[in-house]
Amino acid sequence: MLSVLSILLPALSSLFISLGTRDWARRISLASVFLSMILVVLEGFLLKPTAEMQHVFQSAWMSSAGIMFYFGMDSITWVMLLLSNLAAFVSVLLTEVPKERNPKLVFALILAMQALMNGAFLSIDLFVYYVFWELSLIPAFFLLLLWGNGKIQKTTLKFFLYTLAGSLFMLAAIIWLGISGPTIGFGLEKMMGLTLPHETQVAVFVAFMVAYAVKIPIFPFHTWQAETYSSAPIPLTILLAGVMLKMALYSMVRWVIPIVPDAMLSVGPVFLWLAVFGIVYASVIALKQTEIKKLFAWSSMAHVGLIAAGILTASPDGLKGAVLQMLAHTINALAFLMGVHLLSKWKKAGGLADFGGVRNMDPFFGGLFLLFVFSFISVPFTAGFPGEVMLLSSLFHWNEWSSFLAGLAMILGAVYMLKAYQLLMLGPANPEFTQYGAFQNPMSLSDKLLMLALATLILFLGLFPQRLLEWIDNPIQNILNTN
Amino acid sequence: MNTFIILSSSGIIAMLVGSHQRKQWGLPVVLAACFLAILSITLPWLGDYSAVLHNMLSFDKLSTSFSLVMVFLTIGILILSHYYYNPGVEHLSDIYALFMFSLAGGILLVSFQNFVMLFLGAEILSIPLYILAASHRRHLSSNEAGLKYYLMGSFATCFMLLGITLIYGASGTFDLNELRLFLTNGGMQSSLFMTGITLVFGTLLFKLSAVPFHFWAPDVYQGAPTVLTAFVSTVVKVAVAGAMIKLAAAISFEGIPASANVVSQIAFSQTTWFWLLVLASAASMLFGSIVALQQNDLKRFLAYTGIFNAGFILLPVLSNQPNVLSSLLYYMAGYGVAAILCFTLYAELKKLTGIDTMSGLQGLLHKHKLAGITMIVCLLSFTGIPPLAGFWGKFGILSLSMQSHLIPLVLVAILSSLIGAYNYVRIVTSIATPDEQNATKLTFHPFFIGWLALGTLLLIAMGCFPEAFIDLF
C-alpha cells in the first residue's frame, strides 16, 4: 500500500496546485516533494532486503485483458524511488518561475512528472508500467514547450517523436507478451515464468531495446539529447537526466533480463558494442563542446552508456554496479546542474568561456564544485568511483577490449571535465563577467545547505558503498536466476 | 426494427414541420427521436425483433451495439449542427430529416441478413449524404463535393449490384444463412462467387474511403458542410465497418461447430478478398498518414487521417476473432467523440476568426484555455497516448490482430501511427505556442464550453475506465 502513496502524493498535489491559487503553487509543491522524501525514507526502513516484492498493492483495471494496477518494490526499486524523489526535490527547490510564465502550470507539471515516473518504477504489471512510461512523456513535453529556450518547437517535436517511436514498438512487444502464455495477463510473475522460443525472444528484445536505446540514449539513437538538454530549463534537465533516462536503465534490469534472457545473450552484444562505441563517441564530442549544458549532455551520454553496457553483460557485478552508478549519476547530475544553475544566476550565459575566476570570488562554491566534478570523473572516495569500477570490471570479464575502450573514455572524461572546471572557476575573472558592478553572491542559505547535503551524499556513497551493495544483492540474484 | 421506424418517422415529421414554417422545431424533433431510439435499442422488452421480414433483417448483438454507437455519435453531430447552422438557413429541418434518413440507412446496413437489404441500406445511407454534401448551394466547393460524391458513389453502387448478382448467380440465394450452406459445400471454389464478393467488398471500401477508393474523400470532406464531414467520418464509417464485419463473419464460417474451426481459419485467410483487404488496409494506413503530412487545411487533414483510420478499421474485420465487436466499437466511439469535438471546435473557430487552416489553431491554449485543452486531449487521443480513449482503442485492435497473427499488418499500423503522431503532435505544439501576431482572447457561449468539457471528460473517462465502456457494447 505504501508504494501507491508515492504515486498518489505527487499526483494529488499536482491536481491541487492546478486548481489552487498561483501564490501557493511553490509552497504546496515544496511541501509535497518534502513529504515524498520522508515517505521514501519510511519505505526504506520498512523494506527487507529480500527478493520478493513488498508494500504490494493490487487492484484490477481491465480484468478481461488481465491488466491490473499492481505496484510493489524491492530494494532495487527503492533505490530508483530514492533518486527519483531526490531529483524532484532538488528540481522544485531550484524552480523559480516568473509570474507571466504561469508558475501554477509549471509546478503542476513537475509534480505530475514525478508521480508518473514513480509509477513507472513501481509498476509490476508490464502494461501499467507502459502506461506510466508513455504518459510521463506528456508533462516533459509541455514543460519543454512552455518553458524552454531557443528553437523550442522543433526540439520538442524531435524529443517527443524519438521517444514515442521507440515506445510504440515496445507496446507491440508488450501486447505480444501479454497474449502469449497460458493466460492473458501482464503481471511480473507471469512474465518471469514465460519460456519463449528464441526468435520471439529476439524480436521482443529488439523492440524493448530500441525504446530504451532512445531514452538512455545509446548511439545512434541519441541525436535528440544534446539539443533537448541545452534548451530545457535546469529543473527540467535535472528530471530528464536524473530520472527519466534511469527509467530505461531500470526497465532493462527489471523487465528485459528476466523475460528474454536468451536473446540478451545472443543479440545483447550488438547493443553492448553500440553502447561502448557511444561512450567513446560521446566523450570525443564532449571534448569540443563550448556550452556547459551541451557538455553535460554529452558527458552524461558517456556515463549512462557505461551503465547500459554493464547491464547488458547480465552479470552480478554489472547489475550491482549499474544500480549503484545510477544513484551516483543522479546525485552527480543534481550537483553539477545545481552548480550550473547558480552560475547562471550570476550571469545569464551558457558558454564555458563566459565565466572564470569564480573560485577566487567564492571559495565555498568553487571548492564544492570541484568535489562535484571529481565525483563526475570518478575520483576514488566519491560517489562516481565504486560503481564505475564494478561496471568496468564486469565489462572486462565479458571482453577485455570493451573494457579498454570504456576506460579510455573515462580518461577523456577527466580531460573535458577538468578543462571545464578550469575555464569556469579558475584563473582571473572574466572582465565581462564582473563588469556589471561588484560581484554579489546570489546563494541563499537553502542553496548552501543543499550543496552541502549533496556533497555529503557524494562522499558517503563513495566511502560506504558496501552497505547498499549488500542490500540489493538478493533481488539481483533473483533477476539473474529466473531462467 | 423499432429504432428504424422511430428514426425514419422522425425524419418525415421534421420535413413536415419545415413545410409548415416551423423549422425551429426540426432539431428538437430529431434529437428526441434519437433519444427514443436509444431507449428502444437498450430496452429489449419493447419487442423482440431478432429477425424480421422473412429473415431479411436481423437485429442481433452486432446490429444493436453498432446502432447504439451510431445514434450516440449522431446526437453529438446534431448538437454540433446547432452551433454550425444559423437559424436562418433555408431548409434547415430538411437537413435534419436527411440526417435521420441516412442514420436509418446505416441501421439497415448493420442489420442486413440478405444482400437486398445490404444494397438498400447502402443506398438509403448514401443518397441523403449526396444531397447534404451539396447543401451549401451557393458555395462552389460544396457543389463540387456533392457532385463528386454523387457520381463516384453511384458508380460504386453499380459494382455492388453487379457483385450481388454474381453471388446470386453462383449460389442461387441472397440470404446469408443459405449462402453459408452453399459455401460449406464447396462454394468457396466458385470463381463467380469470389468475383462477386470482391466487388461487394470493394464498394464497401469505397464507402469507408479506403485506398484505392479514397479519391473522393479529401474534396468531399473539405467542400461539404462541416456537419456532414463529421457525419461521414464517424457514423458512416461505423455503419460500413459493421456491414463488413457481418459479411466477413458470414462467409468465413463463423458459427460452425468447433471441430470445423481449423478448416475455417485456413479457408478464411486463403481467399482472394482476404489478401485484397490486407493490401487495402496497409495501403490506406500508410497513404493516409503520409499524405496528411503535407496538409494545411484542417478538414483536408482530417480527411487523410480518416483514410488512415479506414485502414485501421479493416484490421478487426480481418482478424476474425470472437470479441472483435467490442474492440472495434470502443475504438470507433473513442475516435468519433474526439473527431466530433475537433469538428465542433473547428466550426466555431471558423465562425469567430474566419481562418480554416492549421495556423488558426496557433496559440489556442493561450487564447482560450479550455478550448486549447480540448483540442490537445483530442489530438493526443488520436495519437494513442495512454490513458485516453484512443489508446485503448488501438490497444484492443492491435492485440486482436496479433492474436490472429497479422504481424506484418500490425507493424505497418505502428509505423503509420508514428507518422500520424508527428502530424498530431505538430498541431499540439502550435496550439501550445503563443501566437505573437494575434493574441486576442476568445470567448465562447457557456453552453458551448460545457459541451466541450463534457466531451473531454468523456474521452478521459473512457480511457480511465475502459472496461465499463467496453462492456456497454
CSV table of C-alpha atoms in Angstrom, one decimal, chain A residues 165-475:
chain,number,residue,atom,x,y,z
A,165,ALA,CA,8.9,5.9,-31.9
A,166,GLY,CA,10.8,3.7,-29.6
A,167,SER,CA,7.8,3.2,-27.3
A,168,LEU,CA,5.3,2.1,-29.9
A,169,PHE,CA,7.4,-0.9,-30.9
A,170,MET,CA,7.7,-1.7,-27.2
A,171,LEU,CA,4.0,-1.6,-26.9
A,172,ALA,CA,3.6,-4.1,-29.7
A,173,ALA,CA,6.1,-6.4,-27.9
A,174,ILE,CA,4.2,-5.9,-24.6
A,175,ILE,CA,0.9,-6.9,-26.2
A,176,TRP,CA,2.5,-9.9,-27.7
A,177,LEU,CA,3.9,-11.0,-24.4
A,178,GLY,CA,0.6,-10.4,-22.8
A,179,ILE,CA,-1.3,-12.7,-25.1
A,180,SER,CA,1.3,-15.4,-25.2
A,181,GLY,CA,1.4,-18.0,-22.5
A,182,PRO,CA,-1.5,-19.9,-21.0
A,183,THR,CA,-3.5,-16.9,-19.8
A,184,ILE,CA,-3.8,-13.3,-21.0
A,185,GLY,CA,-2.0,-11.1,-18.4
A,186,PHE,CA,0.8,-8.7,-17.8
A,187,GLY,CA,1.9,-9.4,-14.2
A,188,LEU,CA,5.6,-9.7,-13.4
A,189,GLU,CA,5.2,-13.3,-12.1
A,190,LYS,CA,3.7,-14.4,-15.4
A,191,MET,CA,6.3,-12.6,-17.4
A,192,MET,CA,9.1,-14.2,-15.4
A,193,GLY,CA,7.6,-17.6,-16.0
A,194,LEU,CA,7.3,-17.3,-19.7
A,195,THR,CA,9.5,-19.5,-21.8
A,196,LEU,CA,9.6,-18.1,-25.3
A,197,PRO,CA,11.1,-19.5,-28.4
A,198,HIS,CA,14.4,-17.9,-29.4
A,199,GLU,CA,13.1,-15.9,-32.4
A,200,THR,CA,10.3,-14.4,-30.4
A,201,GLN,CA,12.8,-13.5,-27.7
A,202,VAL,CA,15.0,-11.7,-30.2
A,203,ALA,CA,12.0,-9.8,-31.6
A,204,VAL,CA,10.8,-8.8,-28.2
A,205,PHE,CA,14.3,-7.9,-27.1
A,206,VAL,CA,14.9,-5.6,-30.0
A,207,ALA,CA,11.6,-3.9,-29.6
A,208,PHE,CA,12.3,-3.2,-26.0
A,209,MET,CA,15.8,-2.2,-26.5
A,210,VAL,CA,15.0,0.3,-29.2
A,211,ALA,CA,12.7,2.1,-26.8
A,212,TYR,CA,15.4,2.1,-24.2
A,213,ALA,CA,18.2,3.0,-26.5
A,214,VAL,CA,16.3,6.2,-27.5
A,215,LYS,CA,15.7,7.1,-23.9
A,216,ILE,CA,19.1,6.3,-22.4
A,217,PRO,CA,20.4,7.3,-25.2
A,218,ILE,CA,22.6,4.7,-26.9
A,219,PHE,CA,24.4,5.6,-30.1
A,220,PRO,CA,22.9,6.1,-32.9
A,221,PHE,CA,19.6,7.0,-31.2
A,222,HIS,CA,21.0,9.9,-29.3
A,223,THR,CA,20.5,12.9,-31.6
A,224,TRP,CA,17.6,14.4,-29.7
A,225,GLN,CA,19.5,14.6,-26.4
A,226,ALA,CA,22.0,17.4,-26.6
A,227,GLU,CA,19.5,19.8,-28.1
A,228,THR,CA,16.8,19.0,-25.6
A,229,TYR,CA,19.1,19.3,-22.6
A,230,SER,CA,20.5,22.6,-23.8
A,231,SER,CA,17.1,24.2,-24.4
A,232,ALA,CA,15.4,22.8,-21.3
A,233,PRO,CA,15.5,24.9,-18.2
A,234,ILE,CA,17.8,23.4,-15.5
A,235,PRO,CA,15.0,21.9,-13.3
A,236,LEU,CA,13.7,20.0,-16.3
A,237,THR,CA,17.1,18.9,-17.3
A,238,ILE,CA,17.5,17.5,-13.7
A,239,LEU,CA,14.4,15.5,-14.2
A,240,LEU,CA,15.3,14.3,-17.7
A,241,ALA,CA,18.9,13.4,-16.9
A,242,GLY,CA,18.4,12.4,-13.3
A,243,VAL,CA,15.3,10.3,-13.6
A,244,MET,CA,13.8,9.8,-17.0
A,245,LEU,CA,16.8,8.0,-18.5
A,246,LYS,CA,17.1,5.9,-15.4
A,247,MET,CA,13.6,4.6,-16.2
A,248,ALA,CA,15.0,3.0,-19.3
A,249,LEU,CA,18.1,1.5,-17.4
A,250,TYR,CA,15.9,0.2,-14.6
A,251,SER,CA,13.5,-1.3,-17.1
A,252,MET,CA,16.3,-3.2,-18.6
A,253,VAL,CA,17.1,-4.7,-15.2
A,254,ARG,CA,13.5,-5.3,-14.2
A,255,TRP,CA,11.9,-6.5,-17.4
A,256,VAL,CA,14.4,-7.3,-20.2
A,257,ILE,CA,16.8,-9.6,-18.4
A,258,PRO,CA,14.1,-11.8,-16.7
A,259,ILE,CA,11.8,-12.0,-19.7
A,260,VAL,CA,14.2,-12.6,-22.6
A,261,PRO,CA,17.4,-13.9,-21.1
A,262,ASP,CA,18.4,-15.9,-24.2
A,263,ALA,CA,18.1,-13.0,-26.5
A,264,MET,CA,20.1,-11.0,-24.0
A,265,LEU,CA,23.0,-13.4,-24.7
A,266,SER,CA,22.6,-13.6,-28.4
A,267,VAL,CA,21.6,-10.1,-29.5
A,268,GLY,CA,22.6,-8.2,-26.4
A,269,PRO,CA,26.3,-7.9,-27.6
A,270,VAL,CA,25.1,-5.8,-30.5
A,271,PHE,CA,23.7,-3.2,-28.2
A,272,LEU,CA,26.6,-3.6,-25.9
A,273,TRP,CA,29.1,-2.7,-28.5
A,274,LEU,CA,26.9,0.2,-29.6
A,275,ALA,CA,26.9,1.4,-26.1
A,276,VAL,CA,30.6,1.1,-25.8
A,277,PHE,CA,31.1,2.9,-29.1
A,278,GLY,CA,28.7,5.5,-27.9
A,279,ILE,CA,30.8,6.1,-24.7
A,280,VAL,CA,33.9,6.8,-26.8
A,281,TYR,CA,32.0,8.8,-29.4
A,282,ALA,CA,30.2,11.0,-26.8
A,283,SER,CA,33.4,11.6,-24.9
A,284,VAL,CA,35.2,12.8,-28.0
A,285,ILE,CA,32.4,15.1,-28.9
A,286,ALA,CA,32.3,16.4,-25.4
A,287,LEU,CA,35.9,17.5,-25.7
A,288,LYS,CA,34.9,20.0,-28.3
A,289,GLN,CA,31.9,21.5,-26.5
A,290,THR,CA,31.9,25.1,-25.5
A,291,GLU,CA,28.5,25.2,-23.9
A,292,ILE,CA,28.0,24.0,-20.3
A,293,LYS,CA,24.7,22.2,-20.8
A,294,LYS,CA,25.8,20.5,-24.1
A,295,LEU,CA,29.0,19.4,-22.3
A,296,PHE,CA,26.8,17.9,-19.6
A,297,ALA,CA,24.5,16.2,-22.2
A,298,TRP,CA,27.4,14.5,-24.0
A,299,SER,CA,29.3,13.5,-20.8
A,300,SER,CA,26.0,12.2,-19.4
A,301,MET,CA,25.6,10.1,-22.5
A,302,ALA,CA,29.1,8.6,-22.0
A,303,HIS,CA,28.4,7.8,-18.3
A,304,VAL,CA,25.0,6.3,-18.9
A,305,GLY,CA,26.3,4.3,-21.9
A,306,LEU,CA,28.7,2.6,-19.4
A,307,ILE,CA,25.8,1.7,-17.1
A,308,ALA,CA,23.8,0.3,-20.1
A,309,ALA,CA,26.8,-1.7,-21.1
A,310,GLY,CA,27.2,-3.1,-17.6
A,311,ILE,CA,23.6,-4.2,-17.5
A,312,LEU,CA,23.9,-5.8,-20.9
A,313,THR,CA,26.7,-8.1,-19.6
A,314,ALA,CA,24.0,-9.6,-17.4
A,315,SER,CA,26.5,-10.4,-14.7
A,316,PRO,CA,26.0,-9.8,-10.9
A,317,ASP,CA,28.8,-7.2,-10.9
A,318,GLY,CA,27.4,-5.4,-13.9
A,319,LEU,CA,23.9,-5.2,-12.4
A,320,LYS,CA,25.1,-4.1,-8.9
A,321,GLY,CA,27.5,-1.6,-10.4
A,322,ALA,CA,24.7,-0.3,-12.6
A,323,VAL,CA,22.3,0.2,-9.7
A,324,LEU,CA,25.0,1.9,-7.7
A,325,GLN,CA,26.1,4.0,-10.6
A,326,MET,CA,22.5,5.0,-11.4
A,327,LEU,CA,22.1,6.5,-8.0
A,328,ALA,CA,25.6,8.1,-8.2
A,329,HIS,CA,24.9,9.5,-11.6
A,330,THR,CA,21.7,11.1,-10.5
A,331,ILE,CA,23.4,12.7,-7.5
A,332,ASN,CA,26.3,13.8,-9.7
A,333,ALA,CA,23.9,15.3,-12.2
A,334,LEU,CA,22.0,17.1,-9.5
A,335,ALA,CA,25.1,18.5,-8.0
A,336,PHE,CA,26.6,19.6,-11.3
A,337,LEU,CA,23.4,21.1,-12.7
A,338,MET,CA,22.8,22.8,-9.4
A,339,GLY,CA,26.2,24.4,-9.8
A,340,VAL,CA,25.4,25.5,-13.3
A,341,HIS,CA,22.1,26.9,-12.1
A,342,LEU,CA,23.9,29.0,-9.5
A,343,LEU,CA,26.4,30.2,-12.1
A,344,SER,CA,23.5,31.2,-14.4
A,345,LYS,CA,22.2,33.4,-11.6
A,346,TRP,CA,25.5,35.3,-11.6
A,347,LYS,CA,25.3,35.7,-15.3
A,348,LYS,CA,22.9,34.7,-18.0
A,349,ALA,CA,25.2,32.8,-20.3
A,350,GLY,CA,25.8,29.3,-21.3
A,351,GLY,CA,29.3,29.2,-22.6
A,352,LEU,CA,32.3,27.9,-20.8
A,353,ALA,CA,34.4,30.9,-21.7
A,354,ASP,CA,31.9,33.4,-20.4
A,355,PHE,CA,32.9,32.7,-16.8
A,356,GLY,CA,36.2,32.4,-15.0
A,357,GLY,CA,37.7,33.2,-11.6
A,358,VAL,CA,34.7,32.1,-9.6
A,359,ARG,CA,36.7,30.2,-7.1
A,360,ASN,CA,38.5,33.4,-6.1
A,361,MET,CA,35.3,35.2,-5.6
A,362,ASP,CA,33.6,32.4,-3.8
A,363,PRO,CA,35.9,29.7,-2.4
A,364,PHE,CA,33.0,27.8,-0.9
A,365,PHE,CA,31.2,27.4,-4.1
A,366,GLY,CA,34.4,26.8,-6.1
A,367,GLY,CA,35.5,24.1,-3.6
A,368,LEU,CA,32.3,22.2,-3.6
A,369,PHE,CA,32.0,22.4,-7.3
A,370,LEU,CA,35.4,20.8,-7.5
A,371,LEU,CA,34.1,17.9,-5.4
A,372,PHE,CA,31.2,17.6,-7.8
A,373,VAL,CA,33.5,17.5,-10.8
A,374,PHE,CA,35.7,14.9,-9.1
A,375,SER,CA,32.6,12.7,-8.5
A,376,PHE,CA,31.7,13.1,-12.1
A,377,ILE,CA,35.1,11.8,-13.3
A,378,SER,CA,35.1,9.0,-10.7
A,379,VAL,CA,37.9,10.0,-8.4
A,380,PRO,CA,38.2,7.5,-5.5
A,381,PHE,CA,36.1,8.2,-2.4
A,382,THR,CA,33.5,10.0,-4.4
A,383,ALA,CA,30.1,8.6,-5.4
A,384,GLY,CA,31.2,8.0,-9.0
A,385,PHE,CA,34.0,5.7,-8.2
A,386,PRO,CA,32.8,2.3,-6.8
A,387,GLY,CA,30.0,1.8,-9.4
A,388,GLU,CA,32.3,2.7,-12.2
A,389,VAL,CA,35.0,0.2,-11.1
A,390,MET,CA,32.4,-2.5,-10.9
A,391,LEU,CA,31.0,-1.7,-14.3
A,392,LEU,CA,34.4,-1.7,-15.9
A,393,SER,CA,35.3,-5.0,-14.2
A,394,SER,CA,32.1,-6.6,-15.5
A,395,LEU,CA,33.0,-5.4,-18.9
A,396,PHE,CA,36.5,-6.8,-18.5
A,397,HIS,CA,35.2,-10.2,-17.7
A,398,TRP,CA,32.9,-10.0,-20.7
A,399,ASN,CA,35.5,-8.8,-23.2
A,400,GLU,CA,38.8,-7.0,-22.4
A,401,TRP,CA,38.6,-4.7,-25.4
A,402,SER,CA,35.2,-3.3,-24.4
A,403,SER,CA,36.6,-2.5,-21.0
A,404,PHE,CA,39.7,-0.9,-22.5
A,405,LEU,CA,37.6,1.4,-24.8
A,406,ALA,CA,35.2,2.3,-21.9
A,407,GLY,CA,38.2,3.0,-19.7
A,408,LEU,CA,39.8,5.2,-22.3
A,409,ALA,CA,36.6,7.2,-22.5
A,410,MET,CA,36.8,7.8,-18.7
A,411,ILE,CA,40.2,9.3,-19.2
A,412,LEU,CA,38.8,11.6,-21.8
A,413,GLY,CA,36.0,12.4,-19.3
A,414,ALA,CA,38.7,13.7,-16.8
A,415,VAL,CA,40.1,15.8,-19.6
A,416,TYR,CA,36.9,17.6,-20.6
A,417,MET,CA,35.5,18.0,-17.1
A,418,LEU,CA,38.8,19.4,-15.6
A,419,LYS,CA,39.1,21.7,-18.6
A,420,ALA,CA,35.6,22.9,-18.0
A,421,TYR,CA,36.4,23.4,-14.3
A,422,GLN,CA,39.4,25.4,-15.3
A,423,LEU,CA,37.6,27.6,-17.6
A,424,LEU,CA,34.6,28.2,-15.3
A,425,MET,CA,36.3,28.5,-11.9
A,426,LEU,CA,40.0,29.2,-12.1
A,427,GLY,CA,42.1,32.0,-13.3
A,428,PRO,CA,41.3,35.7,-13.2
A,429,ALA,CA,37.7,36.6,-13.5
A,430,ASN,CA,36.4,37.3,-17.0
A,431,PRO,CA,36.1,41.1,-17.2
A,432,GLU,CA,32.9,40.8,-19.0
A,433,PHE,CA,31.6,38.6,-16.2
A,434,THR,CA,32.2,41.1,-13.5
A,435,GLN,CA,31.7,44.3,-15.3
A,436,TYR,CA,28.2,45.0,-14.0
A,437,GLY,CA,29.3,46.3,-10.7
A,438,ALA,CA,30.7,44.4,-7.8
A,439,PHE,CA,30.4,40.7,-7.5
A,440,GLN,CA,27.4,39.6,-5.5
A,441,ASN,CA,26.8,36.3,-4.0
A,442,PRO,CA,23.4,35.1,-5.0
A,443,MET,CA,23.5,31.9,-3.0
A,444,SER,CA,20.8,31.7,-0.4
A,445,LEU,CA,21.1,29.7,2.8
A,446,SER,CA,19.0,26.9,1.3
A,447,ASP,CA,21.2,26.7,-1.7
A,448,LYS,CA,24.3,26.4,0.5
A,449,LEU,CA,22.6,23.7,2.6
A,450,LEU,CA,21.5,21.8,-0.5
A,451,MET,CA,25.0,21.9,-1.9
A,452,LEU,CA,26.4,20.7,1.4
A,453,ALA,CA,23.9,17.9,1.5
A,454,LEU,CA,24.8,16.8,-2.0
A,455,ALA,CA,28.4,16.9,-1.1
A,456,THR,CA,27.8,14.7,1.9
A,457,LEU,CA,25.9,12.2,-0.2
A,458,ILE,CA,28.7,12.1,-2.7
A,459,LEU,CA,31.3,11.4,0.0
A,460,PHE,CA,29.0,8.9,1.8
A,461,LEU,CA,28.3,6.9,-1.3
A,462,GLY,CA,31.9,6.9,-2.2
A,463,LEU,CA,33.1,5.8,1.2
A,464,PHE,CA,30.5,3.3,2.2
A,465,PRO,CA,29.1,1.6,-1.0
A,466,GLN,CA,29.2,-1.8,0.6
A,467,ARG,CA,26.0,-1.4,2.6
A,468,LEU,CA,24.0,-0.6,-0.5
A,469,LEU,CA,25.6,-3.4,-2.5
A,470,GLU,CA,24.6,-6.0,0.2
A,471,TRP,CA,21.2,-4.6,0.3
A,472,ILE,CA,20.5,-5.0,-3.4
A,473,ASP,CA,22.2,-8.4,-3.6
A,474,ASN,CA,19.1,-10.7,-3.2
A,475,PRO,CA,16.9,-9.1,-5.8
